[in-house]
Coordinates of C-alpha atoms and ligand atoms in Angstrom, one line a residue:
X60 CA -180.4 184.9 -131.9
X61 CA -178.4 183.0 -129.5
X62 CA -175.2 182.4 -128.1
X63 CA -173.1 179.3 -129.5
X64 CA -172.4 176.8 -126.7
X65 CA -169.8 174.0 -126.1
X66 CA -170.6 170.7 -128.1
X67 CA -170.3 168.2 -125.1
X68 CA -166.5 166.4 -125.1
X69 CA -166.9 162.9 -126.5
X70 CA -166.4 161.3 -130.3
X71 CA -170.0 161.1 -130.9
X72 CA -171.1 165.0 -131.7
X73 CA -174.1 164.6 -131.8
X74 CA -175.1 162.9 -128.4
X75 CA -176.3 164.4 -125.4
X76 CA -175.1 163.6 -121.9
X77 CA -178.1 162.3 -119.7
X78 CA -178.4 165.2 -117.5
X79 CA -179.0 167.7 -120.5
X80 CA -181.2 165.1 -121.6
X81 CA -183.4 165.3 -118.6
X82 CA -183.1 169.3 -118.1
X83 CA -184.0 169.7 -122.0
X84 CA -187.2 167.1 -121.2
X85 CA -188.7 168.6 -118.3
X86 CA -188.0 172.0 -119.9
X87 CA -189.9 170.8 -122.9
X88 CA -192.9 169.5 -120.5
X89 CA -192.8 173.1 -118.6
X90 CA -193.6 174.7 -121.7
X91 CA -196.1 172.7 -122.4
X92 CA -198.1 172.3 -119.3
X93 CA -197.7 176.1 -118.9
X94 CA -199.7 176.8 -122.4
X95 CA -202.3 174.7 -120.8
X96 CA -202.7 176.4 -118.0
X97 CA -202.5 179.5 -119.3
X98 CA -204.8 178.5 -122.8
X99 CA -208.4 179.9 -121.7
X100 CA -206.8 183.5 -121.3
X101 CA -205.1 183.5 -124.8
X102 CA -206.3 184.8 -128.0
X103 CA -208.0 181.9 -129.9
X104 CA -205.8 182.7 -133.1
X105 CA -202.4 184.4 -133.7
X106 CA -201.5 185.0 -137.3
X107 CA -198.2 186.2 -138.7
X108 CA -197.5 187.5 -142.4
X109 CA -195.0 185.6 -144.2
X110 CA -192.6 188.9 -143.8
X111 CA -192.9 188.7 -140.4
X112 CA -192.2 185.2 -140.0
X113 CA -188.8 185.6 -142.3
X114 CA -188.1 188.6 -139.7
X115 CA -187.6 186.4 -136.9
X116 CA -186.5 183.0 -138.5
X117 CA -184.9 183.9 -141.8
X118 CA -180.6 182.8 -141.5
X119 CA -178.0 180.8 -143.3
X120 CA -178.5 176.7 -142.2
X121 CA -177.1 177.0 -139.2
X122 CA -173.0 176.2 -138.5
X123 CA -172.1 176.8 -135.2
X124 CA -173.9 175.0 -132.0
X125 CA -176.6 176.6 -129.9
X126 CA -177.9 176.1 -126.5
X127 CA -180.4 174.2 -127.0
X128 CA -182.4 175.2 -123.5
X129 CA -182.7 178.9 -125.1
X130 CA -183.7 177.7 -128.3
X131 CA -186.9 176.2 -127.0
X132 CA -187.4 178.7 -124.4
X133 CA -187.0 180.9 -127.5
X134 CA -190.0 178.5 -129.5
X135 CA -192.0 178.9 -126.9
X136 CA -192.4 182.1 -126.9
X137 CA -191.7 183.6 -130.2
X138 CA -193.1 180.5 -132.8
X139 CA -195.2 178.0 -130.8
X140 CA -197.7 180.9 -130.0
X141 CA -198.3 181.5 -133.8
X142 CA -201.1 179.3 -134.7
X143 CA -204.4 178.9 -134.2
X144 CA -205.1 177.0 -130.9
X145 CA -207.2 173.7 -132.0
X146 CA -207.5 172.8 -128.5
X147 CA -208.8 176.3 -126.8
X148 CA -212.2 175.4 -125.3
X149 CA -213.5 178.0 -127.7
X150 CA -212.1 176.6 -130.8
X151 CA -215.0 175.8 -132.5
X152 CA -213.7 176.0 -136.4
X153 CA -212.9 173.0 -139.1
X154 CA -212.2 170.2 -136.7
X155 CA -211.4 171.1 -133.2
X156 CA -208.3 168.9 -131.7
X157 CA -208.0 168.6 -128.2
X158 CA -205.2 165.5 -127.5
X159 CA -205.4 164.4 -123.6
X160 CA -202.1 164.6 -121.4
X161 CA -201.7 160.7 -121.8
X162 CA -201.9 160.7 -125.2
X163 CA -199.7 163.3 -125.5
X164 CA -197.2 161.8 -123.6
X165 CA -198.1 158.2 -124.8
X166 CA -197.0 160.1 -128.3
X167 CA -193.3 160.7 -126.6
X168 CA -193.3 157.4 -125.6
X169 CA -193.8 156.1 -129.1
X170 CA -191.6 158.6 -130.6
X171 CA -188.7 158.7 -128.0
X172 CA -188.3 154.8 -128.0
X173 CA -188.6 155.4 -132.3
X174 CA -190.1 151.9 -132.4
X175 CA -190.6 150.6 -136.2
X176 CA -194.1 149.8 -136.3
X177 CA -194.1 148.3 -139.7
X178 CA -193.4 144.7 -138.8
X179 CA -193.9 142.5 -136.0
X180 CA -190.0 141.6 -135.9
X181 CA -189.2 145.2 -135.3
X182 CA -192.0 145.8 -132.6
X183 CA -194.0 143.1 -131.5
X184 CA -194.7 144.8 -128.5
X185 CA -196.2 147.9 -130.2
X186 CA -197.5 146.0 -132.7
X187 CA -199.7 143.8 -130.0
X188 CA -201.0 147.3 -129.1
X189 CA -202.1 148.4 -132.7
X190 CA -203.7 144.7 -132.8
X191 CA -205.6 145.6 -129.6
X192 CA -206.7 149.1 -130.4
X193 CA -207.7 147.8 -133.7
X194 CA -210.0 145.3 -132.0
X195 CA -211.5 147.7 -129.5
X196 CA -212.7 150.0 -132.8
X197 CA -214.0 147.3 -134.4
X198 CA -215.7 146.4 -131.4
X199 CA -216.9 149.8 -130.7
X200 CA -218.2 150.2 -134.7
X201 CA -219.7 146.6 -134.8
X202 CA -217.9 145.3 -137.3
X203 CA -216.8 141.6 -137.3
X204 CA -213.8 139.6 -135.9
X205 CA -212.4 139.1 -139.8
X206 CA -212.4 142.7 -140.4
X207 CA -209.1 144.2 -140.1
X208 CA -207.5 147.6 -140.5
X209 CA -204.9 150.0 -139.4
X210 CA -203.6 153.2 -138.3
X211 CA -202.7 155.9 -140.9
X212 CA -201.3 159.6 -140.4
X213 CA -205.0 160.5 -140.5
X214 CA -208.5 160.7 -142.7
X215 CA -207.0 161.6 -145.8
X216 CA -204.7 158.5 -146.4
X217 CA -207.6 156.6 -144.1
X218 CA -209.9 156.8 -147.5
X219 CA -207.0 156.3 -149.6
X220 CA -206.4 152.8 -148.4
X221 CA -209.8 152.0 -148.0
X222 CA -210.6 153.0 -151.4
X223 CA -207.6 150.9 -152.8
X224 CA -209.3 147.8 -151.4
X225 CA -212.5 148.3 -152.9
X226 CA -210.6 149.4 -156.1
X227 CA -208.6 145.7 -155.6
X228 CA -212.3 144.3 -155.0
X229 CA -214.6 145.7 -157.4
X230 CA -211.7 146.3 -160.7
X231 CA -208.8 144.8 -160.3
X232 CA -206.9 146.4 -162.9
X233 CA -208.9 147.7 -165.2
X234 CA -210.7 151.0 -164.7
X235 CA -211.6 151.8 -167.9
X236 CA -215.7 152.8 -167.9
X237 CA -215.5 152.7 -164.0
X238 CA -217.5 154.9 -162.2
X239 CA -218.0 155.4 -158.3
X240 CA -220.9 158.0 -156.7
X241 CA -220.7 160.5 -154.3
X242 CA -222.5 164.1 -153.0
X243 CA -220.9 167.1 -153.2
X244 CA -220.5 166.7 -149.4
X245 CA -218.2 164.1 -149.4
X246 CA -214.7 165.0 -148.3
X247 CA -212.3 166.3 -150.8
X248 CA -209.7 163.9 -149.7
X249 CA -212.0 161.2 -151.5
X250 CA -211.6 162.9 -154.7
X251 CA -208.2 162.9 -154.3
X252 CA -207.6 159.2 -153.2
X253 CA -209.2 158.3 -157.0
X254 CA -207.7 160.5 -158.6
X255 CA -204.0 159.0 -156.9
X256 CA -205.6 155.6 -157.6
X257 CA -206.4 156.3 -160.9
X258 CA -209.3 157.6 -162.1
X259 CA -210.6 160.4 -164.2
X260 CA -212.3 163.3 -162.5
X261 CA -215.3 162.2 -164.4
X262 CA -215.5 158.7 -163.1
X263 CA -216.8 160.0 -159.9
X264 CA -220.5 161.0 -160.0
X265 CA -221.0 163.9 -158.1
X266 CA -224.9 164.2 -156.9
X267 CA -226.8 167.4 -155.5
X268 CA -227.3 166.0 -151.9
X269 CA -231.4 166.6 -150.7
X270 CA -232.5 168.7 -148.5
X271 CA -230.7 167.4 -145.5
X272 CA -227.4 167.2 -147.1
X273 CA -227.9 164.2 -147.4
X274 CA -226.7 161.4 -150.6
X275 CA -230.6 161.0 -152.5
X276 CA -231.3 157.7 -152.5
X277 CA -233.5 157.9 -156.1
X278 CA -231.8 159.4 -157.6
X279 CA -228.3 157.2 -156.6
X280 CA -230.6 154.7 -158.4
X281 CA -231.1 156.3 -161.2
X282 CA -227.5 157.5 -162.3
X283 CA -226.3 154.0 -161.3
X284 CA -228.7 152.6 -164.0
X285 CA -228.6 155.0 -166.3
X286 CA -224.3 154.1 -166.4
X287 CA -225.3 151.0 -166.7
X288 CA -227.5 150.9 -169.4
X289 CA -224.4 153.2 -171.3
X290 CA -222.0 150.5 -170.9
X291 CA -220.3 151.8 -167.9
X292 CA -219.1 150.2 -164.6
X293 CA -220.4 151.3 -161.5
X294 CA -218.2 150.2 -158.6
X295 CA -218.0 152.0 -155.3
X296 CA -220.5 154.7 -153.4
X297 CA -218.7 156.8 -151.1
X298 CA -220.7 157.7 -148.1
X299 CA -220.1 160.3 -145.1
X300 CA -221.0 159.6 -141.4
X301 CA -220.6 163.1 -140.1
X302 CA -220.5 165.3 -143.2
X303 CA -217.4 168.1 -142.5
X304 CA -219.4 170.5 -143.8
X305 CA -222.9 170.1 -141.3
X306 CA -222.1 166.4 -140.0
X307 CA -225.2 165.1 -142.1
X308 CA -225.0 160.9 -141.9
X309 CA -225.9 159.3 -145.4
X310 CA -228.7 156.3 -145.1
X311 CA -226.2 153.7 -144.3
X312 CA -228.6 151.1 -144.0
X313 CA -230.3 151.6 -147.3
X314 CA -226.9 152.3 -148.8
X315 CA -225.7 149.0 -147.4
X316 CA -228.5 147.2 -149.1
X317 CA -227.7 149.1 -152.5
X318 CA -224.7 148.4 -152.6
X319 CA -225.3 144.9 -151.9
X320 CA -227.6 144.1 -154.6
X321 CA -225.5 146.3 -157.2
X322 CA -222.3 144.4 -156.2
X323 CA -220.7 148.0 -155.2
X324 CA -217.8 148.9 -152.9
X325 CA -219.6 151.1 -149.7
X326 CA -216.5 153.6 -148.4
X327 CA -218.2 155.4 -145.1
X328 CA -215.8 158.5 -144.1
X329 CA -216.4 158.9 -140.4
X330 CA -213.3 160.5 -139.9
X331 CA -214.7 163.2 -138.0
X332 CA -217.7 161.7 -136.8
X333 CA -217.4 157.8 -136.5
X334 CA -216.5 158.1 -133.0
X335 CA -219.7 159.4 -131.7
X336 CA -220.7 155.2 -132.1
X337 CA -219.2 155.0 -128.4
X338 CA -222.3 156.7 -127.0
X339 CA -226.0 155.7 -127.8
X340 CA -227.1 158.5 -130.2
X341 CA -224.0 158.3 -132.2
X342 CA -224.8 155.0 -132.9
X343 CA -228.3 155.6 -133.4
X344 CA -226.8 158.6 -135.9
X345 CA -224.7 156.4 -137.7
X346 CA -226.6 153.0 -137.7
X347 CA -225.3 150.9 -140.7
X348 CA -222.1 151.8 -140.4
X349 CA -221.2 148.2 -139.7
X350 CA -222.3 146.9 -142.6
X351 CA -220.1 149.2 -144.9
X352 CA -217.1 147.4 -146.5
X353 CA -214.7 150.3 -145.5
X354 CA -214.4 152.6 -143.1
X355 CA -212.2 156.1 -142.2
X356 CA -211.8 157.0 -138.4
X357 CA -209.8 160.1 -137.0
X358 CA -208.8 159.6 -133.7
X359 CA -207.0 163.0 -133.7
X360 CA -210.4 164.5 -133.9
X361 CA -212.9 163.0 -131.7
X362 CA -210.8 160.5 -129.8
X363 CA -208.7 163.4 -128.7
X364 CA -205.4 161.8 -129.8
X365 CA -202.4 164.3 -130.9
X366 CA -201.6 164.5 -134.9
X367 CA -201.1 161.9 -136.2
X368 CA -203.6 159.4 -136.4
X369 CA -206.3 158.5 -138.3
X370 CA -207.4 154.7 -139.0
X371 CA -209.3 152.4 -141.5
X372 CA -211.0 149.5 -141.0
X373 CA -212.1 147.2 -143.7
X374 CA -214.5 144.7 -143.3
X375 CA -212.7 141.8 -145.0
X376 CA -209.1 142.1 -143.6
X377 CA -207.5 140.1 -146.6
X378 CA -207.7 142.9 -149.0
X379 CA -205.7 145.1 -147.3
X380 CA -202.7 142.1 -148.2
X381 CA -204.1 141.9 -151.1
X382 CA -204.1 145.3 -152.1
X383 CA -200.5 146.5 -150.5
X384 CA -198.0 143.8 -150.2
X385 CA -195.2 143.1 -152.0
X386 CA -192.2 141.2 -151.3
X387 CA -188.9 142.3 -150.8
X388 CA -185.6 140.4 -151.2
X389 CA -184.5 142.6 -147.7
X390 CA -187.8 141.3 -145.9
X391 CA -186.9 137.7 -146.9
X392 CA -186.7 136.9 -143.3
X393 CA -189.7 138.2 -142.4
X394 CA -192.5 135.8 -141.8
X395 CA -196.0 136.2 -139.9
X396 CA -197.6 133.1 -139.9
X397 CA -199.2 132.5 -136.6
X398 CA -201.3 136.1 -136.2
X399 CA -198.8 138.3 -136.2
X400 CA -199.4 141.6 -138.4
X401 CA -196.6 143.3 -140.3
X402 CA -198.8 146.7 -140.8
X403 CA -196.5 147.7 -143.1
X404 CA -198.5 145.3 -146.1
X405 CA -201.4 146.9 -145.2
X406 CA -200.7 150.0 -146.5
X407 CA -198.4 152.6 -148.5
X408 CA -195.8 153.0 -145.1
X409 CA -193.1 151.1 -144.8
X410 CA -191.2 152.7 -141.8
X411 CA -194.2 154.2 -139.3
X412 CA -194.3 154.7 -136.1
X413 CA -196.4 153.3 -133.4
X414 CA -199.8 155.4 -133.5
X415 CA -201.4 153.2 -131.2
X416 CA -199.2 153.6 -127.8
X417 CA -201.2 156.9 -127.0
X418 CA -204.0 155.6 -128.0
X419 CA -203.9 152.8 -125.6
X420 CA -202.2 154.9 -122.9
X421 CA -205.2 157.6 -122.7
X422 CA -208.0 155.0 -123.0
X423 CA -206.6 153.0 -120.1
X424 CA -205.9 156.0 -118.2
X425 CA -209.9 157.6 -118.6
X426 CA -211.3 154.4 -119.2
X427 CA -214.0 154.3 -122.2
X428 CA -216.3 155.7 -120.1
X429 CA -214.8 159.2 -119.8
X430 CA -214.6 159.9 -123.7
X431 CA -218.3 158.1 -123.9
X432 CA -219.3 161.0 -121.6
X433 CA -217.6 163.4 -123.3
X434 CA -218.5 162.5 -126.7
X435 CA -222.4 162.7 -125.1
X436 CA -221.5 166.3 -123.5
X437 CA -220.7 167.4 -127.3
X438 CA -223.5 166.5 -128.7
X439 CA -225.5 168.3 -125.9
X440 CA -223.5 171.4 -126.4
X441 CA -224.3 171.6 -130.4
X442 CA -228.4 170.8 -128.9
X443 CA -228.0 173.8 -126.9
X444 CA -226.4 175.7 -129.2
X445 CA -229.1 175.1 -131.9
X446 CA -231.7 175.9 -129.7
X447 CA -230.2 179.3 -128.8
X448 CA -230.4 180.0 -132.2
X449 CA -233.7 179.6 -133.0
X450 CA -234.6 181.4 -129.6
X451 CA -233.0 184.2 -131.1
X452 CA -234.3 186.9 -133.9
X453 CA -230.7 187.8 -135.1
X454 CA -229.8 184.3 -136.7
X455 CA -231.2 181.6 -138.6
X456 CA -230.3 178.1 -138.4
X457 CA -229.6 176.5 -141.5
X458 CA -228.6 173.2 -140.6
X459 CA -229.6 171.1 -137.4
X460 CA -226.7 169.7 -134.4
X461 CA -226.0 166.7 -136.5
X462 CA -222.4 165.0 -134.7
X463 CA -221.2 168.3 -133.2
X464 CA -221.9 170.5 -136.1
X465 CA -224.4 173.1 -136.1
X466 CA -224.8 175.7 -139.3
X467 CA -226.1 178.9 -139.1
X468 CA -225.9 182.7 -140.2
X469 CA -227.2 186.1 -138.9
X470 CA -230.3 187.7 -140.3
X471 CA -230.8 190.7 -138.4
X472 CA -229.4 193.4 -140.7
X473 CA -231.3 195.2 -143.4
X474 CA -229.6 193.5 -146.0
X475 CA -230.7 193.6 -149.6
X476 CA -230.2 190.3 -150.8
X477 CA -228.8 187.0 -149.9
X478 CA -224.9 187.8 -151.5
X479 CA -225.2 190.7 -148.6
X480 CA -225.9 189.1 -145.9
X481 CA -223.2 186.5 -147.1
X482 CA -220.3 189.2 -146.9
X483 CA -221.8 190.8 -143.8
X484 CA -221.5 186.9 -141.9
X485 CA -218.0 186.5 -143.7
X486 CA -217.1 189.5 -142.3
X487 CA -218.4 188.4 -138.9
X488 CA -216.4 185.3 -139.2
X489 CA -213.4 187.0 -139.6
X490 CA -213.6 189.7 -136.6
X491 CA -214.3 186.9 -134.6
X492 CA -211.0 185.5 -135.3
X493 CA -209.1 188.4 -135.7
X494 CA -210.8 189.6 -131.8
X495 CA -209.2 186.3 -130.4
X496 CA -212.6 185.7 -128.0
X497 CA -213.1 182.3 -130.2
X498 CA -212.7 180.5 -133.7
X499 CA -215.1 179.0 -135.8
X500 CA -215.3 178.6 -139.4
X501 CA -217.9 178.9 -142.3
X502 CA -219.1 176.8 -145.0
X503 CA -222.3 177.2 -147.7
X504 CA -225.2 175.5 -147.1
X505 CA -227.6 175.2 -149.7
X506 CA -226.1 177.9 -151.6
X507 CA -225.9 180.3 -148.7
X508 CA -222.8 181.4 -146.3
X509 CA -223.2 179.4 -143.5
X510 CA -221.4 180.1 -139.9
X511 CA -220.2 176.4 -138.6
X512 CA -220.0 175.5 -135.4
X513 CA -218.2 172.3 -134.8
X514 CA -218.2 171.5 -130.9
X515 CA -215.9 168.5 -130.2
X516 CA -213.0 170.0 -128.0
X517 CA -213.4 168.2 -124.6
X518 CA -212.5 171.6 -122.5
X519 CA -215.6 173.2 -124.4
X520 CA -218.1 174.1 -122.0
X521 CA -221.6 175.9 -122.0
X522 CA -220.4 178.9 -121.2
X523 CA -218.0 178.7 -123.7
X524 CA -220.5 178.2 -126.5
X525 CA -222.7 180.9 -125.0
X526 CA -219.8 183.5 -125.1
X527 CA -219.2 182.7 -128.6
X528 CA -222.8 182.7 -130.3
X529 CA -223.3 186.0 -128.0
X530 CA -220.4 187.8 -129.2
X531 CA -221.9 186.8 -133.0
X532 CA -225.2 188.2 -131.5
X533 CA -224.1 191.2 -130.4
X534 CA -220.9 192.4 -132.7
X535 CA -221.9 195.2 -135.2
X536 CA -223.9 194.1 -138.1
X537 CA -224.8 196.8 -140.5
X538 CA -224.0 197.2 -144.0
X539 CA -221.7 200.1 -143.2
X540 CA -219.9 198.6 -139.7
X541 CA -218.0 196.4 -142.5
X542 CA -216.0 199.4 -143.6
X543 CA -215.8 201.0 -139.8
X544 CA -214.7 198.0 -138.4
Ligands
PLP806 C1 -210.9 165.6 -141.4 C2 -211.6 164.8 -142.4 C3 -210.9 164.2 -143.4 C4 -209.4 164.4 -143.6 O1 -208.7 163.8 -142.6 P1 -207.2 164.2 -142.3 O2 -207.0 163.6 -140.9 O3 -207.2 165.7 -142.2 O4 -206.4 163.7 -143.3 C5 -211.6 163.3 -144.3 N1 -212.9 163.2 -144.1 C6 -213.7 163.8 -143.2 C7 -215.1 163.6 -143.1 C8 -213.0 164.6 -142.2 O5 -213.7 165.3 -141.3

């Protein structure tokens, strides 16, 4: 693939001398500023068969020494294009990702300094920043100056932790008849998290949601009571603000007070959607969300922060210690007695890095205001995209702009039944994709294939949303274009 270059003269073979250190850099920062200039003109999504991929990586480990200038120049063009691109202003599938520059490079800073951002011995100086970052959240959400938290690799391990302090809270040890309530719009990673934690797939009672997709407050009543009254232990409700599926927000509030009078654990995953608090109909969205005893955040979603970092917060900081920490005879000398946080005994990472230096970075460069505004300038563009689709006769909307989500499908074919029209909009989906012009993704809604729009990406504009529902408008839709197309 490439030609085997001199291993620079010295004892150490694997250093770098700092020229070709700063020639490999800005290389690296060409490529990458040169994707983003060119990303509105690409193809949304690239694919590649596994055989395909072999064909151009597939070798013995490598033996000899490369230059290392071709090899990225080689990335860049031949791998790096392969993907899907989360932060194309028409990415509208899953969860889009769209990191700023800052945090991008607020991410080098972290990782090319390598600071250990498990203890406050190792990195007090990144450490301080977590701190602050922590605060500003907690500030943002409304949650009190005891509440503590910290940042994870993202959503998933975000409700793992959190669920381990309610576990620590509510059980202790024994999980024997214990039994914790969801919909079946909670995020799968929550299923998961018990299951690592412990539990039986039946000691999570998994409701129908209502109408709105929504948890059913009654009917949470009920099945709480009725596990009661069978000798069971009801412990924990786990709550969504900003459902993935059609960013539905559970009654917080009323949740809140359940929970409170039932003694129970309130998880809220906001992972997706809990930033949207920074602007005034987020919070009005998600009001309650302060008074839950655990919380997930993504920042690599709607903070615009590169992978990885998501974040929990839990309202009564002392479980997290109480939950995590062990001691070590290594860490004998460690000690954090005047405010200083060892993150590592908050969670399940010892070594970590710092996820909170490009956090910091971007939010001081843009100032809050900037991702405020465009937080606000999502939800407008999932508004206007749910109003073009009920001004038009070829699709139905099937769930409301609820956080940047908006669910849908098209109607306008003479399809027989409702398992038609399903394969027809699958099939839409997929020649979306496959055309490159945009990306979204699909999900059911009320037992029906639903198009999902999920409108985060701050280089989505109007036109971009109104290129994508027109090309769904417009694109053949007939039983038989399926097989032509
Ligand atoms: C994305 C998401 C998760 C999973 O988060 P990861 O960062 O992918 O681990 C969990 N819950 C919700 C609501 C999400 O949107």
């Amino acid at each position: 693939m490439t030609e085997p270059d001199a291993v620079p003269m010295g004892t150490d073979p694997l250093e770098m001398d700092s020229d070709q250190m700063r020639r490999l850099g800005y290389q690296v920062i060409d490529v990458l500023v040169d994707r983003l200039d060119g990303l509105e003109g690409r193809p949304v999504w690239t694919g590649a068969t596994r055989a395909e991929i072999d064909r151009l990586l597939r070798e013995p480990s490598p033996e000899e020494p490369a230059d290392p200038e071709l090899l990225v120049g080689w990335l860049a063009r031949e791998i790096l294009p392969l993907s899907s691109q989360n932060d194309h202003p028409r990415f509208f599938a899953y969860v889009p990702a769209c990191p700023t520059w800052p945090s991008i490079l607020g991410d080098m800073l972290s990782r090319g300094t390598n600071t250990f951002a498990g203890m406050w011995l190792s990195g007090a100086g990144l450490a301080g920043v977590e701190v602050m970052v922590l605060d500003w959240f907690k500030d943002w959400i409304g949650y009190p100056a005891e509440a503590g938290g910290l940042l994870v690799s993202g959503g998933s391990a975000a409700n793992l932790t959190g669920l381990a302090c309610g576990r620590e809270a509510k059980l202790g040890g024994d999980l024997s008849g214990a039994v914790a309530y969801a919909t079946s719009q909670v995020h799968h990673s929550n299923g998961r998290a018990l299951r690592v934690l412990g539990f039986r797939e039946e000691q999570l009672r998994v409701l129908e949601p209502d109408a709105d997709q929504k948890i059913p407050l009654k009917a949470l009543r009920s099945a709480i009571e009725r596990d009661r009254a069978a000798g069971r232990r009801p412990w924990a409700v786990l709550a969504s603000g900003g459902t993935t599926n059609s960013g539905a927000v559970d009654p917080l509030t009323e949740l809140a007070e359940l929970c409170k009078s039932e003694d129970l654990w309130l998880h809220v995953d906001a992972a997706y959607g809990g930033f949207a608090a920074l602007t005034e109909r987020g919070r009005a969205a998600l009001q309650g969300l302060e008074l839950a005893d655990s919380i997930s955040l993504d920042p690599h979603k709607w903070l615009f922060q590169p992978y990885e970092a998501g974040c929990v917060l839990v309202r009564e900081s002392a479980l997290l210690e109480s939950a995590f920490k062990f001691q070590a005879d290594y860490h004998q000398d460690i000690h954090s007695d005047s405010g200083e946080v060892n993150f590592s005994e908050r969670g399940i990472e010892l070594t970590r890095p710092s996820r909170a230096l490009k956090i910091w970075l971007s939010l001081k460069t843009f100032g809050v205001g900037a991702f405020r505004q465009t937080i606000d300038r999502s939800l407008d563009l999932a508004l206007e995209a749910e109003q073009r689709i009920q001004e038009s006769a070829e699709f139905e909307l099937l769930t409301p702009a609820s956080l940047g989500v908006v669910c849908f499908r098209r109607t306008g074919a003479a399809a027989e039944d409702d398992a038609q029209l399903d394969e027809l909009n699958a099939d839409l989906v997929e020649r979306l994709k496959e055309d490159g012009e945009a990306m979204i993704s699909s999900t059911q809604i009320n037992g029906v294939y639903a198009m999902r729009l999920c409108i985060l990406n701050h280089r989505s504009g109007p036109k971009d949303v109104h290129r994508t529902l027109q090309w769904l408008e417009k694109a053949d839709f007939a039983v038989s274009a399926k097989a032509g197309s």
